[in-house]
Amino acid sequence: LPGPERNANLHRRAMRARAAATLVCLALAGSVAWLHRGQRSRTRLPSRRRLAENRTTLRDFPVGTRGRWEHTPAGFVFYDRAEEPVLRLRAPPVQRAPRSHTHHHKFNAACLVRADPMRVLAGARGGWGVLGFRNDEFEPLAVLTFVTRDPARKKLAPGAVGAKLGRVEGYMRREAALFRDFARVINAINATAGPARVLDIGANHGLFALFAALRGARVAAVEAQATLASIVKVATLANGVDVDVFHNAILDVPAVVEIAELGASNDLNEGGTASLGAPREAPMAQVRTASVDLVASEVFGAAPVDFLKIDVEGVEIPALRASLGLLGRGGVREGSVEFGPARRWEDSEKHGVAGANPAAAVDVLHKIDAAGYDAYLTYGGKNGLGKARCVPALNATGGLAREAFVRENQLAVVKRGFAYPCISV
């Protein structure tokens, strides 16, 4: 081509290449800006799912917050009322207790069965809530309840969740005086020689075990119903505390006994009021017995227990006998026992629990006295606000015994030499 035409072609090609390069640069710049904008959006607005995975306890929520939980193969998932997941937990694996060939002859470590939520609660669902104390006297607790294992029930009605949480909250308010006793002893020990050591026999939904652990105590809890024991263990994880939880019944003899299992067939069965041997609508389940001394030795070694709580629905006399070894060594500073009424002891004896009657109660009170402890019967307070009656238990003879044993009392057991805030009448 002649020189001018050739130069014109080269110029046109250069212009086209420059335009194409400009378009490529603009496209790349737009892509980078779009990616950067998306990244900033993800950084600024994390998903609910990521928030749920980062949450560590249910106690992050305000008092009154409620929701539901369910067991999955991967662990326990907690949802709020909007059905958004807010927490995921996996209970630690538990080695199943070996079969004890000597269990019917003597108490030993093979009698103890640790709560196993991943196995016992497989397929279960229930409710959770953050419950507070009257006048915010103590810090709130995140509490779990069991509702059902029925796979056909895909959704839980709010009423099914709220009714059980309401019962638990009512119990918290009724037992305000006992929570204060817990706090008094734990605070005193933590301030001097802490952490305090607490043994909760008959843990139910774990309120006292959680309360003590949140105050810095080292806690062991025992519950005879397998489902409730596992609920307690998951609740400790959901509150961010560690508690040794055992699925055992406390008696003074080594045995395998029966108790109505929570929710085995009737999800309206709240649990917490089942007694050993007593028939209920739900099928009966077997549970190994253990002594108070055995549990204390397993968890605390030779160290003394600072607070012992016993609430075992009519089996407290045998449970107290199962504590005499520990008491005889001076191994308890203070204890509180749900004591009576006598008709509940009679029901326990009818269902095969030996030595649960007023005569046996007086006998065990004498043995507690001989071990170096003072015992007081407290009853008559209203809504946990006071102790209208507080008398030395060994004075409860004759007419006073009939008056005291006809109702449900709290038996305070205090190591001699320690003061107990008792209003004598």
mmCIF file of C-alpha atoms in Angstrom, residues 51-260:
data_model
loop_
_atom_site.group_PDB
_atom_site.id
_atom_site.type_symbol
_atom_site.label_atom_id
_atom_site.label_comp_id
_atom_site.label_asym_id
_atom_site.label_seq_id
_atom_site.Cartn_x
_atom_site.Cartn_y
_atom_site.Cartn_z
ATOM 1 C CA LEU A 51 -24.419 -15.178 65.004
ATOM 2 C CA ALA A 52 -26.020 -18.371 66.297
ATOM 3 C CA GLU A 53 -22.816 -20.309 65.856
ATOM 4 C CA ASN A 54 -20.808 -17.660 67.698
ATOM 5 C CA ARG A 55 -23.163 -17.436 70.663
ATOM 6 C CA THR A 56 -21.869 -19.280 73.718
ATOM 7 C CA THR A 57 -24.773 -19.346 76.200
ATOM 8 C CA LEU A 58 -28.523 -18.791 76.366
ATOM 9 C CA ARG A 59 -27.951 -16.418 79.269
ATOM 10 C CA ASP A 60 -26.971 -13.766 76.699
ATOM 11 C CA PHE A 61 -30.708 -13.215 76.214
ATOM 12 C CA PRO A 62 -32.822 -10.985 78.514
ATOM 13 C CA VAL A 63 -35.097 -12.433 81.176
ATOM 14 C CA GLY A 64 -38.361 -13.646 79.711
ATOM 15 C CA THR A 65 -36.885 -14.827 76.407
ATOM 16 C CA ARG A 66 -38.256 -18.230 75.405
ATOM 17 C CA GLY A 67 -37.909 -20.684 72.581
ATOM 18 C CA ARG A 68 -37.599 -24.348 71.756
ATOM 19 C CA TRP A 69 -34.765 -26.860 71.395
ATOM 20 C CA GLU A 70 -34.354 -30.115 69.549
ATOM 21 C CA HIS A 71 -31.838 -32.932 69.441
ATOM 22 C CA THR A 72 -30.167 -33.670 66.112
ATOM 23 C CA PRO A 73 -27.426 -36.161 65.211
ATOM 24 C CA ALA A 74 -24.988 -33.228 65.312
ATOM 25 C CA GLY A 75 -26.081 -32.019 68.749
ATOM 26 C CA PHE A 76 -28.668 -29.693 70.299
ATOM 27 C CA VAL A 77 -30.112 -26.751 68.388
ATOM 28 C CA PHE A 78 -31.930 -23.899 70.138
ATOM 29 C CA TYR A 79 -34.438 -21.678 68.302
ATOM 30 C CA ASP A 80 -36.063 -18.393 69.242
ATOM 31 C CA ARG A 81 -39.785 -17.714 68.799
ATOM 32 C CA ALA A 82 -39.165 -16.638 65.213
ATOM 33 C CA GLU A 83 -37.774 -20.134 64.548
ATOM 34 C CA GLU A 84 -34.267 -18.766 63.958
ATOM 35 C CA PRO A 85 -31.403 -20.885 65.376
ATOM 36 C CA VAL A 86 -29.682 -18.989 68.184
ATOM 37 C CA LEU A 87 -27.340 -21.588 69.703
ATOM 38 C CA ARG A 88 -25.814 -24.950 68.853
ATOM 39 C CA LEU A 89 -24.312 -27.264 71.453
ATOM 40 C CA ARG A 90 -22.848 -30.730 71.427
ATOM 41 C CA ALA A 91 -22.754 -32.622 74.710
ATOM 42 C CA PRO A 92 -19.443 -34.360 75.401
ATOM 43 C CA PRO A 93 -19.386 -38.126 74.814
ATOM 44 C CA VAL A 94 -20.001 -40.285 77.865
ATOM 45 C CA GLN A 95 -18.538 -43.733 78.362
ATOM 46 C CA ARG A 96 -21.400 -46.020 79.272
ATOM 47 C CA ALA A 97 -21.249 -47.393 82.794
ATOM 48 C CA PRO A 98 -19.982 -50.979 82.919
ATOM 49 C CA ARG A 99 -22.260 -53.674 84.196
ATOM 50 C CA SER A 100 -21.650 -54.013 87.931
ATOM 51 C CA HIS A 101 -21.484 -57.596 89.150
ATOM 52 C CA THR A 102 -21.138 -56.440 92.751
ATOM 53 C CA HIS A 103 -23.831 -53.779 92.705
ATOM 54 C CA HIS A 104 -26.226 -55.784 94.874
ATOM 55 C CA HIS A 105 -23.539 -56.321 97.517
ATOM 56 C CA LYS A 106 -21.731 -53.015 98.036
ATOM 57 C CA PHE A 107 -21.454 -49.481 96.700
ATOM 58 C CA ASN A 108 -18.534 -48.860 94.371
ATOM 59 C CA ALA A 109 -17.628 -46.568 91.472
ATOM 60 C CA ALA A 110 -19.313 -48.951 89.001
ATOM 61 C CA CYS A 111 -22.665 -47.982 90.562
ATOM 62 C CA LEU A 112 -22.375 -44.415 89.263
ATOM 63 C CA VAL A 113 -23.904 -43.582 85.884
ATOM 64 C CA ARG A 114 -23.072 -40.228 84.301
ATOM 65 C CA ALA A 115 -25.853 -38.419 82.425
ATOM 66 C CA ASP A 116 -25.607 -39.078 78.677
ATOM 67 C CA PRO A 117 -27.700 -36.479 76.787
ATOM 68 C CA MET A 118 -26.678 -37.499 73.260
ATOM 69 C CA ARG A 119 -28.030 -41.006 73.851
ATOM 70 C CA VAL A 120 -30.915 -40.435 76.266
ATOM 71 C CA LEU A 121 -32.360 -37.371 74.499
ATOM 72 C CA ALA A 122 -32.060 -38.743 70.952
ATOM 73 C CA GLY A 123 -34.974 -37.332 68.943
ATOM 74 C CA ALA A 124 -36.288 -35.292 71.893
ATOM 75 C CA ARG A 125 -37.644 -31.750 71.792
ATOM 76 C CA GLY A 126 -38.580 -29.238 74.428
ATOM 77 C CA GLY A 127 -38.563 -25.621 75.518
ATOM 78 C CA TRP A 128 -36.047 -23.198 76.992
ATOM 79 C CA GLY A 129 -36.363 -19.894 78.760
ATOM 80 C CA VAL A 130 -34.350 -17.337 80.696
ATOM 81 C CA LEU A 131 -35.937 -17.107 84.145
ATOM 82 C CA GLY A 132 -35.285 -14.391 86.694
ATOM 83 C CA PHE A 133 -35.709 -14.107 90.449
ATOM 84 C CA ARG A 134 -38.125 -11.787 92.195
ATOM 85 C CA ASN A 135 -36.733 -8.215 92.380
ATOM 86 C CA ASP A 136 -33.630 -9.405 90.455
ATOM 87 C CA GLU A 137 -32.246 -10.737 93.735
ATOM 88 C CA PHE A 138 -29.944 -13.156 91.893
ATOM 89 C CA GLU A 139 -28.689 -13.473 88.347
ATOM 90 C CA PRO A 140 -31.060 -15.244 85.931
ATOM 91 C CA LEU A 141 -30.874 -18.871 84.802
ATOM 92 C CA ALA A 142 -31.415 -20.445 81.385
ATOM 93 C CA VAL A 143 -33.681 -23.444 82.027
ATOM 94 C CA LEU A 144 -34.655 -26.361 79.759
ATOM 95 C CA THR A 145 -37.823 -28.437 79.846
ATOM 96 C CA PHE A 146 -38.721 -31.656 78.050
ATOM 97 C CA VAL A 147 -41.876 -31.921 75.929
ATOM 98 C CA THR A 148 -41.848 -34.919 73.600
ATOM 99 C CA ARG A 149 -40.033 -37.603 71.659
ATOM 100 C CA ASP A 150 -42.940 -38.124 69.262
ATOM 101 C CA PRO A 151 -41.551 -37.703 65.699
ATOM 102 C CA ALA A 152 -45.060 -36.907 64.421
ATOM 103 C CA ARG A 153 -45.089 -33.657 66.397
ATOM 104 C CA LYS A 154 -43.095 -31.459 64.044
ATOM 105 C CA LYS A 155 -43.964 -28.257 65.875
ATOM 106 C CA LEU A 156 -44.392 -27.509 69.554
ATOM 107 C CA ALA A 157 -47.298 -25.310 70.548
ATOM 108 C CA PRO A 158 -46.207 -22.248 72.572
ATOM 109 C CA GLY A 159 -48.552 -23.381 75.323
ATOM 110 C CA ALA A 160 -46.766 -26.724 75.676
ATOM 111 C CA VAL A 161 -43.477 -24.901 76.167
ATOM 112 C CA GLY A 162 -44.766 -22.038 78.293
ATOM 113 C CA ALA A 163 -46.789 -24.173 80.721
ATOM 114 C CA LYS A 164 -43.791 -26.190 81.854
ATOM 115 C CA LEU A 165 -41.519 -23.159 82.088
ATOM 116 C CA GLY A 166 -44.229 -21.513 84.178
ATOM 117 C CA ARG A 167 -44.216 -24.419 86.617
ATOM 118 C CA VAL A 168 -40.438 -24.257 86.932
ATOM 119 C CA GLU A 169 -40.531 -20.488 87.450
ATOM 120 C CA GLY A 170 -43.186 -20.901 90.156
ATOM 121 C CA TYR A 171 -40.941 -23.398 91.940
ATOM 122 C CA MET A 172 -38.054 -20.910 91.810
ATOM 123 C CA ARG A 173 -40.186 -18.314 93.540
ATOM 124 C CA ARG A 174 -41.506 -20.731 96.190
ATOM 125 C CA GLU A 175 -37.982 -21.820 97.119
ATOM 126 C CA ALA A 176 -36.562 -18.302 97.507
ATOM 127 C CA ALA A 177 -35.470 -18.977 101.102
ATOM 128 C CA LEU A 178 -33.494 -22.062 100.051
ATOM 129 C CA PHE A 179 -31.747 -20.126 97.271
ATOM 130 C CA ARG A 180 -30.733 -17.583 99.913
ATOM 131 C CA ASP A 181 -29.279 -20.367 102.075
ATOM 132 C CA PHE A 182 -27.303 -21.583 99.068
ATOM 133 C CA ALA A 183 -26.002 -18.070 98.403
ATOM 134 C CA ARG A 184 -25.120 -17.457 102.058
ATOM 135 C CA VAL A 185 -22.963 -20.574 102.354
ATOM 136 C CA ILE A 186 -21.388 -20.345 98.889
ATOM 137 C CA ASN A 187 -20.486 -16.681 99.324
ATOM 138 C CA ALA A 188 -18.932 -17.343 102.731
ATOM 139 C CA ILE A 189 -16.795 -20.234 101.452
ATOM 140 C CA ASN A 190 -15.789 -18.484 98.228
ATOM 141 C CA ALA A 191 -14.656 -15.466 100.222
ATOM 142 C CA THR A 192 -12.352 -17.515 102.452
ATOM 143 C CA ALA A 193 -11.352 -20.932 101.116
ATOM 144 C CA GLY A 194 -13.358 -21.275 97.864
ATOM 145 C CA PRO A 195 -14.550 -22.554 95.607
ATOM 146 C CA ALA A 196 -17.448 -23.997 97.595
ATOM 147 C CA ARG A 197 -18.389 -27.639 97.016
ATOM 148 C CA VAL A 198 -22.108 -28.329 96.516
ATOM 149 C CA LEU A 199 -23.910 -31.668 96.232
ATOM 150 C CA ASP A 200 -27.462 -31.531 94.812
ATOM 151 C CA ILE A 201 -29.403 -34.775 95.406
ATOM 152 C CA GLY A 202 -32.672 -34.803 93.434
ATOM 153 C CA ALA A 203 -31.621 -32.161 90.928
ATOM 154 C CA ASN A 204 -34.954 -32.044 89.034
ATOM 155 C CA HIS A 205 -34.486 -29.398 86.291
ATOM 156 C CA GLY A 206 -31.135 -28.382 87.771
ATOM 157 C CA LEU A 207 -32.114 -25.014 89.240
ATOM 158 C CA PHE A 208 -29.983 -25.271 92.379
ATOM 159 C CA ALA A 209 -27.065 -26.922 90.580
ATOM 160 C CA LEU A 210 -27.059 -24.125 87.989
ATOM 161 C CA PHE A 211 -27.469 -21.472 90.676
ATOM 162 C CA ALA A 212 -24.478 -22.780 92.633
ATOM 163 C CA ALA A 213 -22.250 -23.270 89.569
ATOM 164 C CA LEU A 214 -22.968 -19.738 88.329
ATOM 165 C CA ARG A 215 -21.791 -18.467 91.704
ATOM 166 C CA GLY A 216 -18.456 -20.220 91.228
ATOM 167 C CA ALA A 217 -19.099 -23.423 93.207
ATOM 168 C CA ARG A 218 -17.866 -26.880 92.256
ATOM 169 C CA VAL A 219 -21.111 -28.840 91.835
ATOM 170 C CA ALA A 220 -22.216 -32.460 91.582
ATOM 171 C CA ALA A 221 -25.879 -33.210 90.823
ATOM 172 C CA VAL A 222 -27.806 -36.499 91.046
ATOM 173 C CA GLU A 223 -31.175 -37.163 89.404
ATOM 174 C CA ALA A 224 -33.019 -40.504 89.283
ATOM 175 C CA GLN A 225 -34.947 -39.850 86.058
ATOM 176 C CA ALA A 226 -32.695 -40.377 83.020
ATOM 177 C CA THR A 227 -34.391 -37.704 80.898
ATOM 178 C CA LEU A 228 -34.207 -35.056 83.609
ATOM 179 C CA ALA A 229 -30.568 -35.908 84.377
ATOM 180 C CA SER A 230 -29.720 -35.363 80.706
ATOM 181 C CA ILE A 231 -31.771 -32.140 80.608
ATOM 182 C CA VAL A 232 -29.729 -30.866 83.557
ATOM 183 C CA LYS A 233 -26.457 -31.672 81.778
ATOM 184 C CA VAL A 234 -27.489 -29.830 78.605
ATOM 185 C CA ALA A 235 -28.743 -26.896 80.700
ATOM 186 C CA THR A 236 -25.318 -26.569 82.343
ATOM 187 C CA LEU A 237 -23.718 -26.318 78.892
ATOM 188 C CA ALA A 238 -26.321 -23.758 77.798
ATOM 189 C CA ASN A 239 -25.461 -21.663 80.880
ATOM 190 C CA GLY A 240 -21.726 -21.943 80.290
ATOM 191 C CA VAL A 241 -20.911 -23.890 83.469
ATOM 192 C CA ASP A 242 -19.580 -27.368 84.210
ATOM 193 C CA VAL A 243 -21.437 -29.709 86.580
ATOM 194 C CA ASP A 244 -20.942 -33.434 87.212
ATOM 195 C CA VAL A 245 -24.402 -34.935 86.621
ATOM 196 C CA PHE A 246 -25.251 -38.526 87.589
ATOM 197 C CA HIS A 247 -28.274 -40.640 86.712
ATOM 198 C CA ASN A 248 -28.714 -42.481 90.017
ATOM 199 C CA ALA A 249 -31.221 -42.908 92.827
ATOM 200 C CA ILE A 250 -29.900 -42.208 96.321
ATOM 201 C CA LEU A 251 -30.660 -44.991 98.789
ATOM 202 C CA ASP A 252 -28.906 -46.639 101.725
ATOM 203 C CA VAL A 253 -28.698 -50.050 100.024
ATOM 204 C CA PRO A 254 -27.097 -51.075 96.692
ATOM 205 C CA ALA A 255 -29.869 -52.096 94.302
ATOM 206 C CA VAL A 256 -31.513 -51.535 90.965
ATOM 207 C CA VAL A 257 -34.896 -49.856 91.476
ATOM 208 C CA GLU A 258 -37.672 -48.503 89.257
ATOM 209 C CA ILE A 259 -38.968 -44.983 88.705
ATOM 210 C CA ALA A 260 -41.466 -43.477 86.261
#
